[in-house]
PDB file of C-alpha atoms in Angstrom:
ATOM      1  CA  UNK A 189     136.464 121.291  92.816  1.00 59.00           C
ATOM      2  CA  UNK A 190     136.399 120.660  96.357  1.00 67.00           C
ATOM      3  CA  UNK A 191     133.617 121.130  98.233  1.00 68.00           C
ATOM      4  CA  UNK A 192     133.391 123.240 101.640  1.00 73.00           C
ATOM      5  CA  UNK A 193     131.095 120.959 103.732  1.00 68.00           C
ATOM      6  CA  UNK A 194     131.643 123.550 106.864  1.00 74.00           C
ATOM      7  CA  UNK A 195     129.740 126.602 104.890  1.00 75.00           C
ATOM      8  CA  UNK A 196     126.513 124.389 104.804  1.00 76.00           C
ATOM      9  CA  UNK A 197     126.277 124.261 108.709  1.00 79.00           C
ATOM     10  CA  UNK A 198     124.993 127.860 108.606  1.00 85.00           C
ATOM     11  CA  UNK A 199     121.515 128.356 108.721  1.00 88.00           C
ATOM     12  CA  UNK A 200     122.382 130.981 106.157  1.00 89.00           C
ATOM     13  CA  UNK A 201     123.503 128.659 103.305  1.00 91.00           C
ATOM     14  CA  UNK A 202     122.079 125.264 104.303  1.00 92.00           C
ATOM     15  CA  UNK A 203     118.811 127.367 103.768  1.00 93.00           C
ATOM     16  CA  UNK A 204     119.248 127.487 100.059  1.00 92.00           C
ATOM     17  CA  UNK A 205     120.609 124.118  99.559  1.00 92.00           C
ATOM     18  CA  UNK A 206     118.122 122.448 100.883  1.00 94.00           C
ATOM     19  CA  UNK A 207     115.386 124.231  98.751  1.00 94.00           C
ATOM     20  CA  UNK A 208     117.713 123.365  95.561  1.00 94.00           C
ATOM     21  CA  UNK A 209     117.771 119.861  97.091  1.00 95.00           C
ATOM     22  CA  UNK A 210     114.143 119.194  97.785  1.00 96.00           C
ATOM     23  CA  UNK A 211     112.793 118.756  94.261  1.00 96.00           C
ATOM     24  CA  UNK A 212     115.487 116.057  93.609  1.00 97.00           C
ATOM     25  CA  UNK A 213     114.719 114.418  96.961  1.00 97.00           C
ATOM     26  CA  UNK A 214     110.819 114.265  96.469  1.00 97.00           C
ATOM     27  CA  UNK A 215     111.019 113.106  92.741  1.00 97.00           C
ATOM     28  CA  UNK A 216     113.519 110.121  93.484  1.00 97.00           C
ATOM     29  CA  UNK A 217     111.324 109.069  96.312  1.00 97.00           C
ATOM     30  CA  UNK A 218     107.896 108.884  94.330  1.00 97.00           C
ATOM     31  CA  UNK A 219     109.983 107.291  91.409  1.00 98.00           C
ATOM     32  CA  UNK A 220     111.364 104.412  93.750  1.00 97.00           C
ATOM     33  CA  UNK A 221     108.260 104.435  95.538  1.00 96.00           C
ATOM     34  CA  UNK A 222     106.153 103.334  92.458  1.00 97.00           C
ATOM     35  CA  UNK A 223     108.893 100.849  91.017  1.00 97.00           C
ATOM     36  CA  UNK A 224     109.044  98.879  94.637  1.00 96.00           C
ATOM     37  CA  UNK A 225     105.341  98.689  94.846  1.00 95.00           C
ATOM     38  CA  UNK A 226     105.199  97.408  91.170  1.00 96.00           C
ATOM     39  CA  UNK A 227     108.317  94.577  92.600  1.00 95.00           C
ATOM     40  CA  UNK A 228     106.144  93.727  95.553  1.00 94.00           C
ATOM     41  CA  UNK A 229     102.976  93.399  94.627  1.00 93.00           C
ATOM     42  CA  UNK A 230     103.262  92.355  90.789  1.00 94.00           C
ATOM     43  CA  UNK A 231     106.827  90.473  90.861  1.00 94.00           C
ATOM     44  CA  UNK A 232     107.424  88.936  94.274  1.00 91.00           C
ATOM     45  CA  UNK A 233     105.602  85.411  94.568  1.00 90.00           C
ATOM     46  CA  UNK A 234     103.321  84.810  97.346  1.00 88.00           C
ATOM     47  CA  UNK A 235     104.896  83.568 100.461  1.00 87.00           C
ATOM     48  CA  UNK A 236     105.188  79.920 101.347  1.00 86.00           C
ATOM     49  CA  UNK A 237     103.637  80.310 104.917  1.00 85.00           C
ATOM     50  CA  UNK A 238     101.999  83.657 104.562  1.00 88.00           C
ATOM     51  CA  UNK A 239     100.549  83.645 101.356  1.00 87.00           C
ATOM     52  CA  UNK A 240      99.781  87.383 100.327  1.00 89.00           C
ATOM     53  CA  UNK A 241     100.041  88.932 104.066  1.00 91.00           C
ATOM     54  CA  UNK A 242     103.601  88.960 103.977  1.00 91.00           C
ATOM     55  CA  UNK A 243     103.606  91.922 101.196  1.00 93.00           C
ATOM     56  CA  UNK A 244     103.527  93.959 104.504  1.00 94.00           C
ATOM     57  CA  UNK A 245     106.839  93.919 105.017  1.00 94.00           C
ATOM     58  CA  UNK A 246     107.346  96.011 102.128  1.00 95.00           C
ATOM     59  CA  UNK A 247     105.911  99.191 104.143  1.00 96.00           C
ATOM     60  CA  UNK A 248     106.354  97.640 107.673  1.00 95.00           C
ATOM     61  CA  UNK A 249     110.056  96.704 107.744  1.00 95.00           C
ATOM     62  CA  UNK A 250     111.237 100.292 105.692  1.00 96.00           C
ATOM     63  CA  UNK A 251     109.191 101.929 108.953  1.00 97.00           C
ATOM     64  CA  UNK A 252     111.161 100.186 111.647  1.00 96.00           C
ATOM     65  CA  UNK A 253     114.073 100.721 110.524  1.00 95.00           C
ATOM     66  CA  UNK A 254     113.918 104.324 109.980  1.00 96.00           C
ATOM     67  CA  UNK A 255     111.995 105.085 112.619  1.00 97.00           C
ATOM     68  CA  UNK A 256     115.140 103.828 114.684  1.00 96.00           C
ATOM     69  CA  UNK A 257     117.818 105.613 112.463  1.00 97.00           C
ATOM     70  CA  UNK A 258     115.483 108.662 113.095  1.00 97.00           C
ATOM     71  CA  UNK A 259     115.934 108.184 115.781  1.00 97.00           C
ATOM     72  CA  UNK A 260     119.760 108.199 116.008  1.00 97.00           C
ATOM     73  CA  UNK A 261     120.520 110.887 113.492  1.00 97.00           C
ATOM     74  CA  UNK A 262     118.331 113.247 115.656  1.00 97.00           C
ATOM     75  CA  UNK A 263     120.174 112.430 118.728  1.00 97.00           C
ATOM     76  CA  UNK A 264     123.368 112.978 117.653  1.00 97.00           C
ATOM     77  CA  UNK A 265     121.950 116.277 115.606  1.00 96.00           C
ATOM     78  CA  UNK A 266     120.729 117.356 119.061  1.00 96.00           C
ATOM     79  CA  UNK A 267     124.149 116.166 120.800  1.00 96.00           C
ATOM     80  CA  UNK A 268     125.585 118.206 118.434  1.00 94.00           C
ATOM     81  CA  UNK A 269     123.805 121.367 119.555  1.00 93.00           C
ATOM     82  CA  UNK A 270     124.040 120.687 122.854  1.00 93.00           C
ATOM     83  CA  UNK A 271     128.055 120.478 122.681  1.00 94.00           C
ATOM     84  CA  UNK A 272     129.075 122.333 119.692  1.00 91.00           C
ATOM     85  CA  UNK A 273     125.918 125.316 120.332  1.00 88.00           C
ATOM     86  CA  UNK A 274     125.187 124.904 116.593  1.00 89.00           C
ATOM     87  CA  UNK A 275     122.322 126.841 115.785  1.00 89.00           C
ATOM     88  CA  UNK A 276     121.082 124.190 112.613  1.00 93.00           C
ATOM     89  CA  UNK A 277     121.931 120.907 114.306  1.00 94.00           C
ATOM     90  CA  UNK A 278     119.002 121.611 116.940  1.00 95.00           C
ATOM     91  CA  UNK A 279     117.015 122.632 114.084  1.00 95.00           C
ATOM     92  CA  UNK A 280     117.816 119.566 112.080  1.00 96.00           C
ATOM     93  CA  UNK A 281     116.664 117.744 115.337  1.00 97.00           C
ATOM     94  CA  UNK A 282     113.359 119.282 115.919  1.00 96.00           C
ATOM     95  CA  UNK A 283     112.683 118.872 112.141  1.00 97.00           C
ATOM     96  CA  UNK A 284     113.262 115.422 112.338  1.00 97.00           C
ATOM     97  CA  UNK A 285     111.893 114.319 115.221  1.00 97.00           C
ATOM     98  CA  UNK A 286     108.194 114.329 113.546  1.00 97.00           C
ATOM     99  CA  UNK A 287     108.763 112.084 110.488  1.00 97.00           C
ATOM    100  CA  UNK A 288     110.562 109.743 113.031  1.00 97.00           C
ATOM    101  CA  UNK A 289     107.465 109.970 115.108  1.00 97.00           C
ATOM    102  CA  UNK A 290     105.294 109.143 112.077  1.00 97.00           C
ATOM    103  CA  UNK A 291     107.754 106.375 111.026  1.00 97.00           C
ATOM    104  CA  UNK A 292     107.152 104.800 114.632  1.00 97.00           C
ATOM    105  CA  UNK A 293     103.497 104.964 114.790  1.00 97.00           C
ATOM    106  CA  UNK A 294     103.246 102.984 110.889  1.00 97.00           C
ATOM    107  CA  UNK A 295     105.761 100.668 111.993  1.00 97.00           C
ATOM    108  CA  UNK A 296     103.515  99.959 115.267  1.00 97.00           C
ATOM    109  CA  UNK A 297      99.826 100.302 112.856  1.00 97.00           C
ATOM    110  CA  UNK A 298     101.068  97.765 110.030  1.00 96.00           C
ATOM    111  CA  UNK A 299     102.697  95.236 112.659  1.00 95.00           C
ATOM    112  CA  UNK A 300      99.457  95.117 113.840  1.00 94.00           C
ATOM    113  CA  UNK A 301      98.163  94.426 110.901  1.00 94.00           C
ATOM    114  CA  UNK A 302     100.690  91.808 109.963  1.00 92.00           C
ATOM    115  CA  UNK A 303     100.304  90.202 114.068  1.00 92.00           C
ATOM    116  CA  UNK A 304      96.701  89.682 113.211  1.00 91.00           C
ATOM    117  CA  UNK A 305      96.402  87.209 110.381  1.00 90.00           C
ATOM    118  CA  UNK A 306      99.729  85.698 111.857  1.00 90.00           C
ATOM    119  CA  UNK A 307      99.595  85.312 115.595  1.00 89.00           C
ATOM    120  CA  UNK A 308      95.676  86.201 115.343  1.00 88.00           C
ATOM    121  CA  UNK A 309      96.484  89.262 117.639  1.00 91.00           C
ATOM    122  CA  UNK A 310      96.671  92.816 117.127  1.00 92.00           C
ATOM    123  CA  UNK A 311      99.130  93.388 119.743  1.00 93.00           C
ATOM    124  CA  UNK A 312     100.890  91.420 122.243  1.00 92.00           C
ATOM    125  CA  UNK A 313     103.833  93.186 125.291  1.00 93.00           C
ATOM    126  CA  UNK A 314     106.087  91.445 123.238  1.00 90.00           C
ATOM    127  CA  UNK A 315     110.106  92.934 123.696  1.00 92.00           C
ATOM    128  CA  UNK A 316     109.974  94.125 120.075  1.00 93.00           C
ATOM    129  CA  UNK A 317     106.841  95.898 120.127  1.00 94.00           C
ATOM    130  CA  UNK A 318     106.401  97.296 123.708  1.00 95.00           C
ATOM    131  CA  UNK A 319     110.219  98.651 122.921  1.00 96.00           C
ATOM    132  CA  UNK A 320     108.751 100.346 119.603  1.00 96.00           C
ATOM    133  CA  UNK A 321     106.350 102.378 121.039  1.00 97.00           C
ATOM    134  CA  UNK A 322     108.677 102.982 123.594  1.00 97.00           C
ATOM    135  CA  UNK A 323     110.883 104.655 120.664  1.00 97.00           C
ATOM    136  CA  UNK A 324     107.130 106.214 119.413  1.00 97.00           C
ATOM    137  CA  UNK A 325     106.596 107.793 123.414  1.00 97.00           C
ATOM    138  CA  UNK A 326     110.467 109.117 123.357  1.00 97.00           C
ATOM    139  CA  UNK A 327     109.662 110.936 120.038  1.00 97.00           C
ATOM    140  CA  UNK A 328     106.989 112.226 121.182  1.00 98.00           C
ATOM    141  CA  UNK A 329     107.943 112.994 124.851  1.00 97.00           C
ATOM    142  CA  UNK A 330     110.854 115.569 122.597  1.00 97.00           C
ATOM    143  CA  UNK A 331     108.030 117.208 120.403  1.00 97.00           C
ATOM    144  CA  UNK A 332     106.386 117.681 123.686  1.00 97.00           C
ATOM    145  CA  UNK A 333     108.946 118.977 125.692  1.00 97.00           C
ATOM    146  CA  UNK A 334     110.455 121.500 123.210  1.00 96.00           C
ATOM    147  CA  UNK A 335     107.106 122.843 122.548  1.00 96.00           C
ATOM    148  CA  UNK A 336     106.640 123.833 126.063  1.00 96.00           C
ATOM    149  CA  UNK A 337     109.606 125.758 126.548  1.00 95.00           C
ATOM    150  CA  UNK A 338     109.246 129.355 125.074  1.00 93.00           C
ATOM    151  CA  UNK A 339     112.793 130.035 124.402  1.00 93.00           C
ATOM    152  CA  UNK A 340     113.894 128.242 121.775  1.00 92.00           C
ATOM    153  CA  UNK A 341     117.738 127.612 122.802  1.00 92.00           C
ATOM    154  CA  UNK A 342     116.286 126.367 126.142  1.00 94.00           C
ATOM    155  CA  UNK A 343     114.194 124.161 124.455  1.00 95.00           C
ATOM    156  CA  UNK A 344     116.791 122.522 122.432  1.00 95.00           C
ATOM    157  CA  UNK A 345     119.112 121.730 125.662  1.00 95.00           C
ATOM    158  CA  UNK A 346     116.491 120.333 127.319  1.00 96.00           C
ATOM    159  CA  UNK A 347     115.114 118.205 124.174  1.00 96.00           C
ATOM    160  CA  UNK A 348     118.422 117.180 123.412  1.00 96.00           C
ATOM    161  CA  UNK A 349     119.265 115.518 126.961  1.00 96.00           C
ATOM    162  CA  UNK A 350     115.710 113.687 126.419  1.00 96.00           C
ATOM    163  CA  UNK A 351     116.968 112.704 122.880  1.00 97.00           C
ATOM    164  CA  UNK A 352     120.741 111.760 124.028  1.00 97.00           C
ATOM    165  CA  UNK A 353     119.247 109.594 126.911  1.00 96.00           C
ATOM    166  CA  UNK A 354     116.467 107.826 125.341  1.00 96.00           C
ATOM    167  CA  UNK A 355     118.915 106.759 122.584  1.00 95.00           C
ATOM    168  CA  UNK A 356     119.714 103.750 124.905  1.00 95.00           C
ATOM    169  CA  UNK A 357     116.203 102.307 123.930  1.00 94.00           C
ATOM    170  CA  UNK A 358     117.120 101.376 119.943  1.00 94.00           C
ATOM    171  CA  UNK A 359     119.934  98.532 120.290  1.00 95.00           C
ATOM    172  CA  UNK A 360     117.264  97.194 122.599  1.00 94.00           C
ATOM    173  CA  UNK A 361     114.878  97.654 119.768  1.00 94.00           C
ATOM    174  CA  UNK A 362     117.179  95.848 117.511  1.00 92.00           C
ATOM    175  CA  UNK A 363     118.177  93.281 120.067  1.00 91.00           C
ATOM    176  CA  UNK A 364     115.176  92.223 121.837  1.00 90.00           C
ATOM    177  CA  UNK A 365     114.408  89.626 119.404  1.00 89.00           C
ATOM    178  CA  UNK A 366     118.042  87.875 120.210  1.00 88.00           C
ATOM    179  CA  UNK A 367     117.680  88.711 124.174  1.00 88.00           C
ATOM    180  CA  UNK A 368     114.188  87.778 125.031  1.00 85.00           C
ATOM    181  CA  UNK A 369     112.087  85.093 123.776  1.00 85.00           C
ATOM    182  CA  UNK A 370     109.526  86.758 121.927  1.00 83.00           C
ATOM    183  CA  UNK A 371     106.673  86.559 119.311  1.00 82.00           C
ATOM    184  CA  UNK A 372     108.242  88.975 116.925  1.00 85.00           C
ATOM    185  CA  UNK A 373     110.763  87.053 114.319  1.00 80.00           C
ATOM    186  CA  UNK A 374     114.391  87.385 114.345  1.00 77.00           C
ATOM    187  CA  UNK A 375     115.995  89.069 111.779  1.00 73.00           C
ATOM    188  CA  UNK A 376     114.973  87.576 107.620  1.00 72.00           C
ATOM    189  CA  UNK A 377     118.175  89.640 106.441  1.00 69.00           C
ATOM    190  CA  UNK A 378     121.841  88.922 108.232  1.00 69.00           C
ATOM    191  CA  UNK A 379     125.230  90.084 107.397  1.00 66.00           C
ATOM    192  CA  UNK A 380     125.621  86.307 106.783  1.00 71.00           C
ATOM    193  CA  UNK A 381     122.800  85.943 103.700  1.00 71.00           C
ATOM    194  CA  UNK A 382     118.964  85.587 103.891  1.00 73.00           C
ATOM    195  CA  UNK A 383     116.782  83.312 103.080  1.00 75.00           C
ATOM    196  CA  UNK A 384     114.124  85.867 101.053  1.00 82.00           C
ATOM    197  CA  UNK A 385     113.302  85.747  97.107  1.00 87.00           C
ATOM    198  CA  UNK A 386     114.999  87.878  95.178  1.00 90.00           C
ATOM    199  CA  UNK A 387     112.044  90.027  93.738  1.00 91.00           C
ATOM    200  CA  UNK A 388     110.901  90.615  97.686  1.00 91.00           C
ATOM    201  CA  UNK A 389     114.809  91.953  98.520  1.00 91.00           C
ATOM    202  CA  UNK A 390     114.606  94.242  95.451  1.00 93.00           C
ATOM    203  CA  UNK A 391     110.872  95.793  96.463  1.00 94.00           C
ATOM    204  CA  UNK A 392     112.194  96.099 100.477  1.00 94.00           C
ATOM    205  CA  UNK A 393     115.332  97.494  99.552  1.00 95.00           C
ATOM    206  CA  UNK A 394     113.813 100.068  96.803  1.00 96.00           C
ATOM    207  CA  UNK A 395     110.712 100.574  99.310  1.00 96.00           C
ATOM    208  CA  UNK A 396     113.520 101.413 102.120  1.00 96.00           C
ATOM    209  CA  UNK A 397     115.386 103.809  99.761  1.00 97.00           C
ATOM    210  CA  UNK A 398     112.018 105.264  98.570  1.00 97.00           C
ATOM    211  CA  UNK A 399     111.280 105.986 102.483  1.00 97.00           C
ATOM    212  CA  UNK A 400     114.692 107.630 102.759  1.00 97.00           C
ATOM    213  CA  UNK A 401     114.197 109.869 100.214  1.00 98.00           C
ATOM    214  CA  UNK A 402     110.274 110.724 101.685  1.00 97.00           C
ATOM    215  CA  UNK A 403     111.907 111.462 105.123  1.00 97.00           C
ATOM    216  CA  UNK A 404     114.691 113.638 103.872  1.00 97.00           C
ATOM    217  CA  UNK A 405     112.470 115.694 101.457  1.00 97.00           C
ATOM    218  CA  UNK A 406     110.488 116.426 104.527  1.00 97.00           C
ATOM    219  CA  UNK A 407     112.759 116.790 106.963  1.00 97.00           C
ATOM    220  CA  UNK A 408     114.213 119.479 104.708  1.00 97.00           C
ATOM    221  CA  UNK A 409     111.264 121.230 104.062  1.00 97.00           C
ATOM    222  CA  UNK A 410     110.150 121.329 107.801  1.00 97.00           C
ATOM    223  CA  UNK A 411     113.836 122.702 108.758  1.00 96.00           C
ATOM    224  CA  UNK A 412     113.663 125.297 106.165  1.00 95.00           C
ATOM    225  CA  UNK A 413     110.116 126.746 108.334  1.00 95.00           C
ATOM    226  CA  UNK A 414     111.912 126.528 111.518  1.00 95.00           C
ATOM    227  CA  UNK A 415     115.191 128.565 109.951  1.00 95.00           C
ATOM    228  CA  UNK A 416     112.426 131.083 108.821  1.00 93.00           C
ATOM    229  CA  UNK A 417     111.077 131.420 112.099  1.00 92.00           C
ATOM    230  CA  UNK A 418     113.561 131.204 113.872  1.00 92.00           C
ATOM    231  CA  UNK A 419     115.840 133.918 112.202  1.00 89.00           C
ATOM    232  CA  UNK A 420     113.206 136.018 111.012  1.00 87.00           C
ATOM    233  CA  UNK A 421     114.620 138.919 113.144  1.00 85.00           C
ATOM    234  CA  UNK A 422     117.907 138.555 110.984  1.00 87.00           C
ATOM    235  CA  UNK A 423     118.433 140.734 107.313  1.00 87.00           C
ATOM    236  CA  UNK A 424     118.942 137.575 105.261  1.00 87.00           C
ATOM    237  CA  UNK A 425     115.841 136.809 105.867  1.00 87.00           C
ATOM    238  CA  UNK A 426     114.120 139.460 104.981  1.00 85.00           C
ATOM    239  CA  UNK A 427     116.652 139.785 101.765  1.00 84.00           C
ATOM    240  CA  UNK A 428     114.965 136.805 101.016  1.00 84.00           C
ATOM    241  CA  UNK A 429     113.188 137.095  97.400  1.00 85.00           C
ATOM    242  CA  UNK A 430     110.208 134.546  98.822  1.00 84.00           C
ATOM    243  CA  UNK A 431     110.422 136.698 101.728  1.00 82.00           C
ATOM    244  CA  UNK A 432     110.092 140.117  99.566  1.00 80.00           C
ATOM    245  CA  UNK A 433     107.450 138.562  97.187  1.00 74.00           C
TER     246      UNK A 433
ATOM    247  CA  UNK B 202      81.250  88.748 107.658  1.00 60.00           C
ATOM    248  CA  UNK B 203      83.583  89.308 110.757  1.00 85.00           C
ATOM    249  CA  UNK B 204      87.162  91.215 109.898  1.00 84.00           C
ATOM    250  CA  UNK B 205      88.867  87.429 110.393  1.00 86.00           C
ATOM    251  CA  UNK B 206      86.673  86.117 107.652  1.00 90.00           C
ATOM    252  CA  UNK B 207      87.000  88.981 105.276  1.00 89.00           C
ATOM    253  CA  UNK B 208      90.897  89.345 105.778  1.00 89.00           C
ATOM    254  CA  UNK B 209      91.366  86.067 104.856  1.00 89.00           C
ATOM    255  CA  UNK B 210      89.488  86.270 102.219  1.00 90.00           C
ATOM    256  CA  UNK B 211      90.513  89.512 100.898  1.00 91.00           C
ATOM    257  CA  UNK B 212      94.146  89.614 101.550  1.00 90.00           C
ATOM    258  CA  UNK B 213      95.645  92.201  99.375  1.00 92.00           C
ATOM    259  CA  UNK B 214      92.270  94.508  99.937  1.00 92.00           C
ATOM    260  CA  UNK B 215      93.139  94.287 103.624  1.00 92.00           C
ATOM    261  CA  UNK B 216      97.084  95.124 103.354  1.00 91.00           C
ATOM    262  CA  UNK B 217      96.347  97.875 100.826  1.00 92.00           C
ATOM    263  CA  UNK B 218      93.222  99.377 102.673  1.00 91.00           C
ATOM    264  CA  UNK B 219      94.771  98.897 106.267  1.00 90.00           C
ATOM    265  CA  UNK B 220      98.429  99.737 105.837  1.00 93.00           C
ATOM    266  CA  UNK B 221      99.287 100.946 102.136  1.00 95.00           C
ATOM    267  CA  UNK B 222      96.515 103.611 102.214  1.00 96.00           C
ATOM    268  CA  UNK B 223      96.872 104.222 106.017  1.00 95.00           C
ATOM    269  CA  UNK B 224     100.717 105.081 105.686  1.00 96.00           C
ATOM    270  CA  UNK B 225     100.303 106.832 102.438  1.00 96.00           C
ATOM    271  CA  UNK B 226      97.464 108.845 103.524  1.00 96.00           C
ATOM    272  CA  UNK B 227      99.653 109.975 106.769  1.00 96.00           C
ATOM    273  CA  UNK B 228     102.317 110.839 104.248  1.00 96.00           C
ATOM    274  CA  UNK B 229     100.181 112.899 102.570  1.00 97.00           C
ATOM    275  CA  UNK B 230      98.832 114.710 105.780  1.00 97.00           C
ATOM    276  CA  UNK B 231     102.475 115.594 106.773  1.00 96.00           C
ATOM    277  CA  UNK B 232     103.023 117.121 103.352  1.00 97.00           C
ATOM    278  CA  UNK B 233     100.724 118.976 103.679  1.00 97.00           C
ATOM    279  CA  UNK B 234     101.064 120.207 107.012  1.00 96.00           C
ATOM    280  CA  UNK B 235     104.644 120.953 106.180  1.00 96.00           C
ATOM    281  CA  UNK B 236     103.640 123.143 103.526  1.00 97.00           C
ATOM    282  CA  UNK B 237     100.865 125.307 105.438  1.00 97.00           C
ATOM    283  CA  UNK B 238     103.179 125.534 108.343  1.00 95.00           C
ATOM    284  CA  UNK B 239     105.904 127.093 105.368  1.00 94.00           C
ATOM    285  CA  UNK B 240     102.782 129.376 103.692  1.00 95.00           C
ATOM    286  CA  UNK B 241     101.849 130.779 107.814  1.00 95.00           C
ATOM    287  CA  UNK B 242     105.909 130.986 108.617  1.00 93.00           C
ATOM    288  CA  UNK B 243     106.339 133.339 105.866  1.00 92.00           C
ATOM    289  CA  UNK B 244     103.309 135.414 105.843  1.00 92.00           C
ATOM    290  CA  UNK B 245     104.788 136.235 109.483  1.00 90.00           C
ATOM    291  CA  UNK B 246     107.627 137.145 107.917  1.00 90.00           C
ATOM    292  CA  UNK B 247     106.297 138.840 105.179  1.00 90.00           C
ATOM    293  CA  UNK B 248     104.113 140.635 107.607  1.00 90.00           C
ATOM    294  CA  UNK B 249     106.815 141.753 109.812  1.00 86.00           C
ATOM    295  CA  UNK B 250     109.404 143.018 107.149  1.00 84.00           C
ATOM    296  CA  UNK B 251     106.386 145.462 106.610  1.00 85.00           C
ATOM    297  CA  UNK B 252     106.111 146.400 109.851  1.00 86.00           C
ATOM    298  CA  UNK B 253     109.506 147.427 110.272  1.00 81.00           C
ATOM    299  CA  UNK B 254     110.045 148.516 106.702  1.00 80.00           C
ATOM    300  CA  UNK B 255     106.388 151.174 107.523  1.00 83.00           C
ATOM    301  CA  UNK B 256     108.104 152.438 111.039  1.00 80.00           C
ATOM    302  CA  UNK B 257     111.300 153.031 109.248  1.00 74.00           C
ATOM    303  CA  UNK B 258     109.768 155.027 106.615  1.00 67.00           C
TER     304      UNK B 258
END
């Protein structure tokens, strides 16, 4: 039976599909969660160079790179909004935009605590990490600016240029450590191979699908308070049996 | 003991106490605020479908 992807763009359905969906999300991402910890911390050997510190990577690198796809997926959501007018894709944006905030800020707090033991700093205006919490500022500069606009349409255009234009910032992200010269390592995982144990792939891959899972359970929950709010002058809503409850 | 000392020493206490617990504990924080910002969004529902429902009847 095909599926009518279309009928789930409506506030309306996508409502209830994402409360069906939520349990499903949230149980797979504890599940994976607790098997890649188990990988990284009880099968993966101790690193060569960086003895136990390394085991960072299993939270640290997951971060980055969502906070950057976040980061994508809400621009184009809000691009979407902007063009089309589509009610959910600026709500899908706003709802995202936290968790890819959050995403930044660990990404940024465990570097830290990886640069210190390593390059025995906590920071330095490297490329890679001055253009991360450039990416943390950008999320936070659209959280900002939508909640200071009243009407919520408004708010969306003008969140949504912010989000389209500051876009630009994650190939730089993802290139700075090939453009510049900087502290930050180059990529441990090409298209061409790597270099890492097997155990450590398995726990950063399972850790990276566990933190997909997290940021899609609450994305979806989030979204699902903004739909009530937002059409809570509408009858559906109030047809609602949590609503009538 | 300085932090250098102690990291070195303790390196799995220091990636569990300073990033494991740190990210899970924000986890838990959103959760949370996710699901009091759902409980407040539909009390103001709740509390408007009365309204209207009380200045229909």
């Amino acid at each position: 039976m095909a599926i009518n992807w279309f009928k789930y763009s409506a506030p309306t359905t996508f409502y209830g599909l994402a409360g069906k969906l939520i349990p499903w999300f949230a149980i797979s991402a504890a599940v994976l969660c607790m098997v890649g910890l188990y990988i990284g911390f009880v099968v993966a050997p101790a690193d060569a160079q960086q003895g136990e510190f390394y085991r960072i990577i299993f939270i640290h690198v997951p971060s980055s790179i969502l906070s950057m796809f976040l980061y994508l997926i809400m621009a184009a959501y809000a691009a979407m909004g902007l063009i089309f007018n589509t009610r959910l894709s600026s709500m899908m944006a706003s709802a995202i935009a936290p968790t890819g905030a959050l995403f930044a800020f660990i990404s940024l707090w465990t570097g830290a605590l990886w640069g210190k033991p390593m390059w025995g700093a906590w920071w330095v205006w490297d490329a890679r990490l001055t253009s991360e919490l450039i990416l943390l500022f950008l999320y936070l500069g659209f959280i900002s600016l939508h909640a200071s606009i009243d009407d919520p349409r408004r708010a969306d255009r003008a969140a949504a240029l912010l989000a389209i234009v500051g876009s630009v910032n994650v190939p730089i992200i993802y290139f700075s450590v090939q453009w510049w010269n900087t502290l930050h390592q180059g990529s441990t995982i090409k298209f061409t191979g790597t270099s890492m144990h097997i155990a450590m792939q398995q726990a950063m891959f399972t850790m990276l699908v566990a933190c997909w899972l997290y940021a899609i359970t609450v994305t979806l929950m989030r979204v699902r308070s903004i739909i009530l709010e937002r059409e809570r002058h509408t009858k559906w809503i109030t047809e609602l049996a949590e609503v009538k409850s | 003991m300085s932090l250098d000392i102690w990291m070195r020493e303790n390196p799995l206490s220091y990636i569990w106490i300073g990033s494991y617990a740190v990210a899970f504990l924000i986890f838990a924080i959103e959760i949370a605020m996710v699901v009091h910002k759902r409980k407040i969004t539909l009390q103001q529902v709740r509390l408007m479908r009365e309204a209207d429902e009380s200045e229909e009847g």
